[in-house]
Short mmCIF file of C-alpha atoms in Angstrom, two decimals:
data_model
loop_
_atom_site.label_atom_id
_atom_site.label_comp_id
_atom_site.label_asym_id
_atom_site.label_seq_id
_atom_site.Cartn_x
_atom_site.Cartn_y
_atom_site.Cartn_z
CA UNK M 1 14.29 -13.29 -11.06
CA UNK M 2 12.16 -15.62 -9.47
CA UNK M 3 9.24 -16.86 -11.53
CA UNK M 4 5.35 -15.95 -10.67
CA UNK M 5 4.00 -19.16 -10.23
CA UNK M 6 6.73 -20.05 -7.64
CA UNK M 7 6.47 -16.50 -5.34
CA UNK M 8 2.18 -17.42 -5.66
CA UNK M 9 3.32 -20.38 -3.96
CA UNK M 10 4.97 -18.96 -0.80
CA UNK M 11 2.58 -17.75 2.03
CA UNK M 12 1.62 -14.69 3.33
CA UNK M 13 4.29 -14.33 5.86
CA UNK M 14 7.33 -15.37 3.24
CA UNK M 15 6.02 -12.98 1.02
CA UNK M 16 6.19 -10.09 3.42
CA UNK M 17 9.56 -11.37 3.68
CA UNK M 18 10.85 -11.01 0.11
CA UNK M 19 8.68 -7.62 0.16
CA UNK M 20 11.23 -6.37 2.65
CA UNK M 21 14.46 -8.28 0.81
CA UNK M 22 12.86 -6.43 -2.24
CA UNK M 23 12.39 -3.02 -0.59
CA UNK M 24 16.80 -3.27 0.13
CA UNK M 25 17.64 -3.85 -3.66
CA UNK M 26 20.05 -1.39 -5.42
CA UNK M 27 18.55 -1.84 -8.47
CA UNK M 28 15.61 -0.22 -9.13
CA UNK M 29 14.62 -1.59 -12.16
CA UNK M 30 15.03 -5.48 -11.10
CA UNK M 31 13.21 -3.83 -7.70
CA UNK M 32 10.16 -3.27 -9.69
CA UNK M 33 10.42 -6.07 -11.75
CA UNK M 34 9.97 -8.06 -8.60
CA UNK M 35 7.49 -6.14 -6.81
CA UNK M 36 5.25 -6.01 -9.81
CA UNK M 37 5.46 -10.31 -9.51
CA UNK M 38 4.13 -10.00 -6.20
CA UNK M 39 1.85 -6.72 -6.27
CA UNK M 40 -1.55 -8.54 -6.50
CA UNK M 41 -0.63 -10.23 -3.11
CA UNK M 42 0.46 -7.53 -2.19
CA UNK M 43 -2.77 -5.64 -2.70
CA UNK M 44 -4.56 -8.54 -0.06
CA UNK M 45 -1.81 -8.56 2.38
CA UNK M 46 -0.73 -5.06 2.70
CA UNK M 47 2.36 -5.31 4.46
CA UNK M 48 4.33 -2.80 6.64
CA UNK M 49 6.33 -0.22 4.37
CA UNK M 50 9.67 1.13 4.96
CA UNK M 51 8.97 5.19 4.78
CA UNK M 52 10.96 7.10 2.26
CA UNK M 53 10.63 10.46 0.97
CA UNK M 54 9.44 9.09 -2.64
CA UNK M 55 6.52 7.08 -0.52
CA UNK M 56 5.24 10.22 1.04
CA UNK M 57 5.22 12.30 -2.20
CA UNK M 58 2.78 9.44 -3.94
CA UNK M 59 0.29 9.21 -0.88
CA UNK M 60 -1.89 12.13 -1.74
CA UNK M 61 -2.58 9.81 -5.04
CA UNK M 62 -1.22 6.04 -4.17
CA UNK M 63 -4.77 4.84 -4.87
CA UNK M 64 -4.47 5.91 -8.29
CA UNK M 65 -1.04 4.17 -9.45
CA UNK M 66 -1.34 1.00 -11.78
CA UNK M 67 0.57 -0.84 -13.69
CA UNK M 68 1.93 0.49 -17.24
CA UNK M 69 0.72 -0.72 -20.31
CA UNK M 70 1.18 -0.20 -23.91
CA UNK M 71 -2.14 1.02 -24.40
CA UNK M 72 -3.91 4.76 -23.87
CA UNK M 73 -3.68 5.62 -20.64
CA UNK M 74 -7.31 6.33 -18.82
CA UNK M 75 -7.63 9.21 -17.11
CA UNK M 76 -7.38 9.19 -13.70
CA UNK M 77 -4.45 6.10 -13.79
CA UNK M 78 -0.89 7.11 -12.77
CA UNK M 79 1.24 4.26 -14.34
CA UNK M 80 3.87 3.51 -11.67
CA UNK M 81 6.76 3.66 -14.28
CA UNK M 82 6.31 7.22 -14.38
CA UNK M 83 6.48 7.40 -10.56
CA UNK M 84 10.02 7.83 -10.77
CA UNK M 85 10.69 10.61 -13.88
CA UNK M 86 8.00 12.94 -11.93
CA UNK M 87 9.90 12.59 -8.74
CA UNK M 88 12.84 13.18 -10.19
CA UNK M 89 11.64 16.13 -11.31
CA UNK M 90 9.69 17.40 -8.21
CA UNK M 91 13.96 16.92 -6.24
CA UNK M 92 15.02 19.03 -8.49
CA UNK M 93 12.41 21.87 -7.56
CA UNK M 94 12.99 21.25 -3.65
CA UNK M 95 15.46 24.14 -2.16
CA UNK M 96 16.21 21.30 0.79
CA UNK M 97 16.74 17.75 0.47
CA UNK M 98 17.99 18.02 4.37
CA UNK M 99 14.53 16.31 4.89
CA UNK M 100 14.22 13.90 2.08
CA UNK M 101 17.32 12.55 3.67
CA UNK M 102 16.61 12.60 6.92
CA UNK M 103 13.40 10.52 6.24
CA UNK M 104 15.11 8.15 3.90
CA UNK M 105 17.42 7.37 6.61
CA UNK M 106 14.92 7.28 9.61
CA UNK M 107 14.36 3.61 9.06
CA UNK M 108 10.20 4.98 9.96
CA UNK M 109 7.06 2.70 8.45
CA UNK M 110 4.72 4.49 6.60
CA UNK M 111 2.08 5.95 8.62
CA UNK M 112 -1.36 5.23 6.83
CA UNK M 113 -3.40 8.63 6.07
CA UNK M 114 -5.03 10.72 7.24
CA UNK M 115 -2.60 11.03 9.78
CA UNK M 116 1.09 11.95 8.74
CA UNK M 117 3.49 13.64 11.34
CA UNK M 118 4.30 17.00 11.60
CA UNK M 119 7.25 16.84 9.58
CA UNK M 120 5.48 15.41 6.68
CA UNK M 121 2.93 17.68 6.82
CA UNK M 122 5.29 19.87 5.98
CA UNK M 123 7.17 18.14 3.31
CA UNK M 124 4.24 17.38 1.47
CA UNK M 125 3.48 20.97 1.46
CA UNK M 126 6.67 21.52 -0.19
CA UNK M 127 6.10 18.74 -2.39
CA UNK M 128 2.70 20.82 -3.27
CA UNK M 129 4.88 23.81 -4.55
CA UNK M 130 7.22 21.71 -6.01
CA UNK M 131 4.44 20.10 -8.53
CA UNK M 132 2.50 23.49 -8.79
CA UNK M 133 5.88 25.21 -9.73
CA UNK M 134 6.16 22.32 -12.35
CA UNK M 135 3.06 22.60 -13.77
CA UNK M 136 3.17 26.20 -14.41
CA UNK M 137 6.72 26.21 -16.23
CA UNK M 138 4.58 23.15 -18.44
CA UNK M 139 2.12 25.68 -19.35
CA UNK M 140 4.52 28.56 -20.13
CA UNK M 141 7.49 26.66 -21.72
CA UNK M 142 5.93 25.57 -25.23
CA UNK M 143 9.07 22.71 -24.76
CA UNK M 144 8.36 21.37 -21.97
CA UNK M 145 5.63 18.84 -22.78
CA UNK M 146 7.83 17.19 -25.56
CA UNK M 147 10.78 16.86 -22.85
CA UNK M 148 8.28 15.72 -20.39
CA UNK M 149 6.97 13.35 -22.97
CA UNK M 150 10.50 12.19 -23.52
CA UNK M 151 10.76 11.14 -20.13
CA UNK M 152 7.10 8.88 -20.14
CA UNK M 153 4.85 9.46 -22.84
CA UNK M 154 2.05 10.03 -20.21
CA UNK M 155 4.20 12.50 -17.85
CA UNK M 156 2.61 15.75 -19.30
CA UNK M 157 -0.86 14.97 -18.85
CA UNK M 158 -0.05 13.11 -15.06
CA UNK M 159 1.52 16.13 -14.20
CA UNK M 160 -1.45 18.11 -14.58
CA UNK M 161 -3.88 15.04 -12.89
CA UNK M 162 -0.81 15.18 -9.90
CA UNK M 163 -0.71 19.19 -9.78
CA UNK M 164 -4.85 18.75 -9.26
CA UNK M 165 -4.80 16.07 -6.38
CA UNK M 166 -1.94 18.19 -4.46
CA UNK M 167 -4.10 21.25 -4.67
CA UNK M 168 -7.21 19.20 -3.18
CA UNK M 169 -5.37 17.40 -0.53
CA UNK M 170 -6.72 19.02 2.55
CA UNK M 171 -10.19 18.09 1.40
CA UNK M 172 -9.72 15.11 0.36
CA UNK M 173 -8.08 14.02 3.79
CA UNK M 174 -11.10 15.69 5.50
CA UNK M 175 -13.51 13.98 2.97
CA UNK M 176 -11.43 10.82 3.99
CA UNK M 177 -11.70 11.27 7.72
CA UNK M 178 -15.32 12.40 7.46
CA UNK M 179 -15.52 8.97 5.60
CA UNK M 180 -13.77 6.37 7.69
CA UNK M 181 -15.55 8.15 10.50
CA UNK M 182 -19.16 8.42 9.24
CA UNK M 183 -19.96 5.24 11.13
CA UNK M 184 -18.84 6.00 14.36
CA UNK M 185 -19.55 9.46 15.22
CA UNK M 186 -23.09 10.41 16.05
CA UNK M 187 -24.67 12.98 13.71
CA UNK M 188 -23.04 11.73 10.66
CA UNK M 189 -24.90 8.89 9.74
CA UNK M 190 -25.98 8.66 5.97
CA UNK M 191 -24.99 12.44 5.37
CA UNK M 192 -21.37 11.93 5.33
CA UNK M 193 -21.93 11.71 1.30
CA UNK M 194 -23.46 15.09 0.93
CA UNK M 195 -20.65 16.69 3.11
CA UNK M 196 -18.26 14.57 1.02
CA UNK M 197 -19.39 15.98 -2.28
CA UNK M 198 -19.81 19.64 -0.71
CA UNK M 199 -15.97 19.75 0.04
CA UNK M 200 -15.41 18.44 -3.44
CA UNK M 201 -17.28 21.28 -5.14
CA UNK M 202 -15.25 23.40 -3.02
CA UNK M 203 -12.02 21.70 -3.45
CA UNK M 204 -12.72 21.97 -8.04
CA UNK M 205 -14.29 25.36 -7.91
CA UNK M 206 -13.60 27.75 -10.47
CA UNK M 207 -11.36 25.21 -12.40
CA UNK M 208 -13.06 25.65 -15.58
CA UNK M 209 -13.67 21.85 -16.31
CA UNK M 210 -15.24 18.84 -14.28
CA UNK M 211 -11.83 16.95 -14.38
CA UNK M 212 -10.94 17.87 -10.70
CA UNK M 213 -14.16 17.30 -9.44
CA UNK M 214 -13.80 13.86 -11.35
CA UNK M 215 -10.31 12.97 -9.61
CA UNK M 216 -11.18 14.47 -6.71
CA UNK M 217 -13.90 11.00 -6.29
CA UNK M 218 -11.57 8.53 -8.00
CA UNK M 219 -8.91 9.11 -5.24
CA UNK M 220 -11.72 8.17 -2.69
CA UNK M 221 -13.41 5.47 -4.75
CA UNK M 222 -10.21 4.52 -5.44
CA UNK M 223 -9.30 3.93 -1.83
CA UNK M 224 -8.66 0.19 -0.43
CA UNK M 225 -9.85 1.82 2.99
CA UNK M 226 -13.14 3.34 1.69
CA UNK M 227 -14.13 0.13 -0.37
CA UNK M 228 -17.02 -0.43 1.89
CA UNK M 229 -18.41 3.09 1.28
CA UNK M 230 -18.07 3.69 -2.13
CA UNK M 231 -21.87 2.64 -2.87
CA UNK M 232 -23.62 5.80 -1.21
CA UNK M 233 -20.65 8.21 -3.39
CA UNK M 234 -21.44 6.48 -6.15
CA UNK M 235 -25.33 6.77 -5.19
CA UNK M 236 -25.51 10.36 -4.70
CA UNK M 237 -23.21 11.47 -7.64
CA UNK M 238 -25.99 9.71 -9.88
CA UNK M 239 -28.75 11.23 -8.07
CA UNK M 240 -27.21 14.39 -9.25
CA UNK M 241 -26.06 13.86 -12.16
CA UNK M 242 -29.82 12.81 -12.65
CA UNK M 243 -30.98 16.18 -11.63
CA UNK M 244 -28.28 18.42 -13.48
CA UNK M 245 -27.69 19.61 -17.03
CA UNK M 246 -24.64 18.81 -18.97
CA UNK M 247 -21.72 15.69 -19.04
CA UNK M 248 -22.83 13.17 -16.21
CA UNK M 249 -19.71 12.98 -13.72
CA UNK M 250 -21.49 10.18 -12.13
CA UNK M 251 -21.08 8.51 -15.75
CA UNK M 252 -17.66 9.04 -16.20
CA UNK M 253 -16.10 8.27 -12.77
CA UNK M 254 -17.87 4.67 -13.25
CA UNK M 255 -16.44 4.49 -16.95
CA UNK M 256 -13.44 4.49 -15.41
CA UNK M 257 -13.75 2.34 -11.82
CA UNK M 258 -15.41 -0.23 -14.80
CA UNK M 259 -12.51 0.06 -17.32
CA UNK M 260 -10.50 -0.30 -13.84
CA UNK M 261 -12.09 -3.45 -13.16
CA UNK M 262 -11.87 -4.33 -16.03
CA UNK M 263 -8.36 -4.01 -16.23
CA UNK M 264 -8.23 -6.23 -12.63
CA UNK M 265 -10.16 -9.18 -14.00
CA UNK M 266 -7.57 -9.56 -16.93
CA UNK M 267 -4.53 -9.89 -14.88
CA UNK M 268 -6.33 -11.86 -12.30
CA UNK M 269 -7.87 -14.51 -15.34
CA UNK M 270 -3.96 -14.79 -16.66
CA UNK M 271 -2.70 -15.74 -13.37
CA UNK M 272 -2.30 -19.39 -13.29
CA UNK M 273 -4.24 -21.65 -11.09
CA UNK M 274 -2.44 -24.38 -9.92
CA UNK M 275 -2.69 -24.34 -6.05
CA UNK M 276 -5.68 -24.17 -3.75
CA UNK M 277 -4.12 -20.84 -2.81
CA UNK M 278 -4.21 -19.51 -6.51
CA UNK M 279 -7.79 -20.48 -6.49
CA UNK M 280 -8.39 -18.39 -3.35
CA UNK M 281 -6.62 -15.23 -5.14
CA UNK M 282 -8.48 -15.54 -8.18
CA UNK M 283 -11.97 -16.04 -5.86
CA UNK M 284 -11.09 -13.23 -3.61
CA UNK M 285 -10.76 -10.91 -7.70
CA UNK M 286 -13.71 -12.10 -8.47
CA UNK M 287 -15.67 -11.09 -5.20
CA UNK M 288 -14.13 -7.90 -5.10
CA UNK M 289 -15.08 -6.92 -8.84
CA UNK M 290 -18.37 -8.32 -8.81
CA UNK M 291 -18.98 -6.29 -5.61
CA UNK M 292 -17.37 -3.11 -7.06
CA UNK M 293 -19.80 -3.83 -10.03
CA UNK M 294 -23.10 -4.65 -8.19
CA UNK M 295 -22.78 -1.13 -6.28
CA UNK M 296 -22.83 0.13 -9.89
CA UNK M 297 -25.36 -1.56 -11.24
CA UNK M 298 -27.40 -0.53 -8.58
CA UNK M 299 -26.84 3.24 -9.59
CA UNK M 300 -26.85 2.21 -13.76
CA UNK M 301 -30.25 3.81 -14.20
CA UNK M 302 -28.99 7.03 -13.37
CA UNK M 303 -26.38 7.00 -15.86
CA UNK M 304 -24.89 6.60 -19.26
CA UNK M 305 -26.64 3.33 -21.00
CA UNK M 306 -23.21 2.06 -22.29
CA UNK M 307 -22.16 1.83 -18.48
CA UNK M 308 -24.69 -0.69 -18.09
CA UNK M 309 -23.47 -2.58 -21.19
CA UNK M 310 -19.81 -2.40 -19.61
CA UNK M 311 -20.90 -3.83 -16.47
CA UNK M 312 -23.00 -7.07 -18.56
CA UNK M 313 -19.53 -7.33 -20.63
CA UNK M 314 -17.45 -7.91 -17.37
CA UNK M 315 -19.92 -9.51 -15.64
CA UNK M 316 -20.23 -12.09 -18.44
CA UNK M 317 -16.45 -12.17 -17.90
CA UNK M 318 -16.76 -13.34 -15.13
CA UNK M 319 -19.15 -16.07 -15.92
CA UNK M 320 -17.10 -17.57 -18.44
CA UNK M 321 -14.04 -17.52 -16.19
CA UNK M 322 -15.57 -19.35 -13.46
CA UNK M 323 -17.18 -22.07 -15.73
CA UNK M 324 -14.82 -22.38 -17.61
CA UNK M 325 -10.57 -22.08 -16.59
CA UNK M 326 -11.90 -21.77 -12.34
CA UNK M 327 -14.21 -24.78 -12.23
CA UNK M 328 -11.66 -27.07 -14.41
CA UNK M 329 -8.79 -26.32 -12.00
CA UNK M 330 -11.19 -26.69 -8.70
CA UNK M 331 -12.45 -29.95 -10.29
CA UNK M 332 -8.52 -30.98 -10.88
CA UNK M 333 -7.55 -30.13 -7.20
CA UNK M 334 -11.19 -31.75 -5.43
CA UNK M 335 -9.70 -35.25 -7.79
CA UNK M 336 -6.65 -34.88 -6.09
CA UNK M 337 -8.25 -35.59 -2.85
CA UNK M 338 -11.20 -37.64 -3.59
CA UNK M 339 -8.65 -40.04 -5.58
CA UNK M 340 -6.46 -41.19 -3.14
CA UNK M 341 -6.90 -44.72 -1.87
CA UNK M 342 -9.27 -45.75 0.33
CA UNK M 343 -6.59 -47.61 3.07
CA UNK M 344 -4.70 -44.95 3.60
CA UNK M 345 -5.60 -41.62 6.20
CA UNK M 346 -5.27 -38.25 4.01
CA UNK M 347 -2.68 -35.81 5.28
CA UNK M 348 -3.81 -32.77 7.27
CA UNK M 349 -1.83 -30.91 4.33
CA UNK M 350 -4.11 -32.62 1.98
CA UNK M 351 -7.66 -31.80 4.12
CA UNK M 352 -6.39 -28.38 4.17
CA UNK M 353 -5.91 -28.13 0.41
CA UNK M 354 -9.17 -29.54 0.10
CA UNK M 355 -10.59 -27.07 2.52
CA UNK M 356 -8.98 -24.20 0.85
CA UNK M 357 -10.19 -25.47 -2.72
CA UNK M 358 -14.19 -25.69 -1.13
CA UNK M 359 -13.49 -22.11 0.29
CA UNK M 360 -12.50 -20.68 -3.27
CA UNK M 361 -15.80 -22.28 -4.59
CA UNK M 362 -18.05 -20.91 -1.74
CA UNK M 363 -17.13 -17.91 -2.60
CA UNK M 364 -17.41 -17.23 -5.76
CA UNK M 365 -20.92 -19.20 -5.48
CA UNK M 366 -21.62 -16.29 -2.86
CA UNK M 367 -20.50 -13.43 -5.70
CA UNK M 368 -21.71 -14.24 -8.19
CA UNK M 369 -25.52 -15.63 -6.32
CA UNK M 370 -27.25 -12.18 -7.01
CA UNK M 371 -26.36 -11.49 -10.54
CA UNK M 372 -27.04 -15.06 -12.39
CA UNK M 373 -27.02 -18.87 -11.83
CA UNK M 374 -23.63 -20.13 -11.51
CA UNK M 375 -22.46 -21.88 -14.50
CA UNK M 376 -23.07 -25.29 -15.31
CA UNK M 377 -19.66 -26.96 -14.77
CA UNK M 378 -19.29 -25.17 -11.59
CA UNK M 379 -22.66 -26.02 -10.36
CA UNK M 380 -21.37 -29.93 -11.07
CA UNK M 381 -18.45 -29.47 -9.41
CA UNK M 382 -19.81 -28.12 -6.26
CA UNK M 383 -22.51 -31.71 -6.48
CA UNK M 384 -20.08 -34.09 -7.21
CA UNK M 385 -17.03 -32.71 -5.09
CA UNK M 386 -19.68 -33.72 -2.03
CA UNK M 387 -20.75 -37.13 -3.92
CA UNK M 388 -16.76 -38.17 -4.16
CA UNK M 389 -15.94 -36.80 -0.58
CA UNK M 390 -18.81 -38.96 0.54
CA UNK M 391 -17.17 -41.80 -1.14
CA UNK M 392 -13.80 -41.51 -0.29
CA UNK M 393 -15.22 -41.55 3.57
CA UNK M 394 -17.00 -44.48 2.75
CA UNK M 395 -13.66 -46.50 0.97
CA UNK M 396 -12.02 -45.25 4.15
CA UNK M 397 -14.53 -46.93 6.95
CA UNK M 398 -14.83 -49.94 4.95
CA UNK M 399 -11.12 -49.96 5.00
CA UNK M 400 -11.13 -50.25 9.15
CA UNK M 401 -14.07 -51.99 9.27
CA UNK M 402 -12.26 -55.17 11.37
CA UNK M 403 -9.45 -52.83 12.42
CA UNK M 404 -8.58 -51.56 16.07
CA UNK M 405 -10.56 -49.31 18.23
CA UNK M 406 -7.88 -46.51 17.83
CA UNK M 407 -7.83 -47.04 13.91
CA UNK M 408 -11.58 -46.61 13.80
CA UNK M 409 -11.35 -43.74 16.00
CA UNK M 410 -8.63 -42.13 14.24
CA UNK M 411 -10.39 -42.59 10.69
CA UNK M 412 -13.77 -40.97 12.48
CA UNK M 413 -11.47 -37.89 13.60
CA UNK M 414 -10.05 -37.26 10.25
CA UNK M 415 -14.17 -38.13 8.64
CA UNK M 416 -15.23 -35.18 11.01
CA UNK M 417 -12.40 -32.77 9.62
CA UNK M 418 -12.91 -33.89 6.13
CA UNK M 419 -16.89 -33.27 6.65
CA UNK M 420 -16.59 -29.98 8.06
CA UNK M 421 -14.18 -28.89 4.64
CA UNK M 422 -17.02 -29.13 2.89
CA UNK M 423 -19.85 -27.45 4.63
CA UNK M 424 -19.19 -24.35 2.80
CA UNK M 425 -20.57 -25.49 -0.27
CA UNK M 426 -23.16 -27.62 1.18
CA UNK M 427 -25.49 -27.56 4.71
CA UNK M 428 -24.86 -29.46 8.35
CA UNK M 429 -27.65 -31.44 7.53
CA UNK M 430 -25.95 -33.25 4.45
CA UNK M 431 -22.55 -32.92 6.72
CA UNK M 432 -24.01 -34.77 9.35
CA UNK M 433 -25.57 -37.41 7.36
CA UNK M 434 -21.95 -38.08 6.20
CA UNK M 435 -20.39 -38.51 9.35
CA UNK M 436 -23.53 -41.01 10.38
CA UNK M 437 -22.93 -42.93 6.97
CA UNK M 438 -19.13 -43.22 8.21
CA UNK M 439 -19.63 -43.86 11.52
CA UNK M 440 -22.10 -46.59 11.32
CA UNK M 441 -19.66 -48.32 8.70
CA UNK M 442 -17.09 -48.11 11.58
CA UNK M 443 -19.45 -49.58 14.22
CA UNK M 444 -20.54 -46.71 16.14
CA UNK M 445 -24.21 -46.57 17.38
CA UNK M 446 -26.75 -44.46 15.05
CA UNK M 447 -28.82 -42.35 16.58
CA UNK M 448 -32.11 -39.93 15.40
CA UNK M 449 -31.01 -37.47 17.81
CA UNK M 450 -27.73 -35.52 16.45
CA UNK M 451 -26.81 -34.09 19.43
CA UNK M 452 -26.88 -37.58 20.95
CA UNK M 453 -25.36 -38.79 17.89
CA UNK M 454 -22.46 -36.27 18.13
CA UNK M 455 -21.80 -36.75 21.48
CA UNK M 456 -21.40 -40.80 21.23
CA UNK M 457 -18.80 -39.54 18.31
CA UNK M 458 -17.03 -37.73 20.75
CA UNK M 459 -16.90 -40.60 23.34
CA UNK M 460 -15.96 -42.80 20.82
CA UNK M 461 -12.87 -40.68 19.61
CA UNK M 462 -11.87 -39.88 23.30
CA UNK M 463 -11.73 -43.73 24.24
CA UNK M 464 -8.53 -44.55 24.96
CA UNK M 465 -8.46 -48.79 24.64
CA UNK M 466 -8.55 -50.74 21.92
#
């Protein structure tokens, strides 16, 4: 088994790769092993996904599967180890498995929702009775839940959270579709939420409790697809939890998307950060959660005060992270650059780790602008990372000061690259005085004017003689 630090290495496309290798593994267990190496880039790449009958059946709740733990499971978190005892027992309920086979042989990708074929319409409604036949025998068989238990401690109570999602899943894909269509189709608009929450109340009614209702919004909020509308959910279950009487739904589902978060940031903050591409991943966590977060904030004075205090807690997380273990492993990979001798041309591999390493910093720095300063060693580093660039330029024009036309001109090229890497933390104005600074070292003509400055660059790196 490969380590993680060496699959973070590969890129995007080699990791779709062993995805697929993965996917054709006999073992299951060393299967999982693997996939759980790679799932947080999986999470950002998404790749294609051989369809199998076991795929389908977790759709109507993929959104909710994590990771297992050795801690309490939250509700509305299907740990994926327990994926495989419930559909195990879901087979054994099915009068047919002409189907199941017949899919698992089709060689088919996985169709995103809300769109399945025929066919699996109609084996997921067979997978519904399946897990409502299930369910039942678990509330009339006293012995079940301890044989259930045997099988994954939490398989009792995600049978019940499963049994609940199956039941709901014609609203939820019209809630879905209502969703991912809200901006397009005229008459929608902003009222997409109220229709939304009107099919949940119809989807949970008469259940006796709130928890349906509950999982009914995590599956959406859930959602990589919906991520961009989950602030106007989130908005107008606090309005009404503001209004109503009893436990605040609006309360708990963000309880749990912060706990979820939460849970995100830890196994993002473990990962180790020794490439320009780590540096990205961890970045990209950190924009997502901090997002995710600020859209609850925003509704925090309609609920529960100890949401509020879970969103400070992650948020000042997230602070100490990015001073702390993020800016001392930016700072180590901007040295790496800004150290190399001045005589020698960097490497396009080495502009483009440079590049990527700004790119991590800009964003955070973009996160993080709205909810507090950025921290003091990551503030430095973005200063000085522009100060050493600057001088590195410098040690490289001095370099060719008496050296051929083409060596000036193919310092000045690399100069422009190497300037433009760093605009994301800084401005064109500073970028351009860079480039002047470098090319007046190398004898080009300065000029007030920067078009007319950038232009006489551009001459200068298309001459041809020497």
């Amino acid at each position: 088994m490969p380590e993680r630090q060496e699959l973070d290495q590969l890129s995007e496309e080699k990791i779709k790769m062993v995805y697929a290798l993965a996917d054709k593994m006999p073992d299951g267990q060393l299967r999982g092993q693997l996939k759980d190496q790679i799932r947080h880039r999986l999470k950002k790449i998404r790749p294609l996904r051989r369809l199998t009958a076991s795929r389908l059946f977790c759709l109507p709740f993929e959104s909710l599967l994590s990771n297992d733990a050795l801690r309490v499971r939250t509700f509305g978190s299907i740990p994926r180890n327990c994926v495989g005892p419930l559909w195990s027992l879901v087979k054994e309920e099915l009068p047919d498995h002409g189907a199941i086979d017949r899919i698992d042989a089709s060689n088919q990708m996985l169709m995103p929702q809300p769109c399945p074929m025929m066919e699996h319409r109609q084996l997921l409604a067979s997978f519904a009775d399946a897990v409502s036949r299930i369910r039942s025998n678990l509330s009339s068989d006293r012995g079940m839940p301890a044989r259930l238990a045997a099988m994954h401690r939490d398989l009792p109570d995600v049978m019940e959270e499963v049994h609940a999602i199956y039941q709901m899943r014609d609203e939820i894909l019209t809630a879905k579709r209502q969703i991912m269509a809200s901006e397009q189709l005229i008459g929608i608009g902003d009222d997409y939420a109220r229709s939304v929450m009107a099919l949940a109340r119809q989807a949970s009614a008469g259940r006796g409790d709130q928890r349906w209702y509950k999982l009914f919004f995590l599956v959406l909020l859930m959602d990589e697809d919906l991520a961009d509308h989950s602030g106007a959910l989130i908005e107008a279950l606090a309005e009404k939890s503001a209004r109503g009487a009893g436990a605040s739904i609006a309360s708990e589902v963000c309880e749990l998307m912060v706990a979820r978060e939460g849970e995100a940031l830890k196994a993002g903050f473990a990962a180790a950060l020794t490439t320009p591409a780590d540096l990205n991943a961890a970045a990209d966590q950190v924009r997502a959660s901090a997002e995710s977060l600020g859209v609850m904030r925003l509704a925090s004075p309609h609920l529960n005060r100890q949401i509020g205090e879970s969103i400070d807690q992650m948020e000042g997380r997230i602070h100490e992270f990015l001073g702390g273990q993020f800016a001392k492993a930016a700072s180590a990979s901007v040295a790496s650059f800004t150290g190399g001798p001045g005589e020698s041309l960097p490497t396009m591999d080495e502009i483009k780790a440079l590049g990527q390493t700004i790119l991590a910093v800009a964003k955070v720095q973009a996160a993080i602008h709205h909810i507090y300063d950025p921290p003091a060693d990551l503030k430095e580093l973005a200063k000085t990372a522009i100060e050493s660039v600057g001088a590195r330029l410098d040690r490289i024009a001095a370099a060719r000061v008496a050296g051929t036309m083409r060596q000036k001109q193919d310092a000045l090229a690399v100069a422009v690259q190497v300037a433009r890497s760093i605009e994301p933390i800084s401005n064109e104005e500073t970028v351009l005085e860079m480039l002047e600074d470098c090319a007046v070292q190398l004898g080009f003509a300065e000029s007030s004017d920067p078009a007319q400055f950038f232009l006489k660059i551009i001459h200068a790196m298309n001459t041809t003689h020497e």
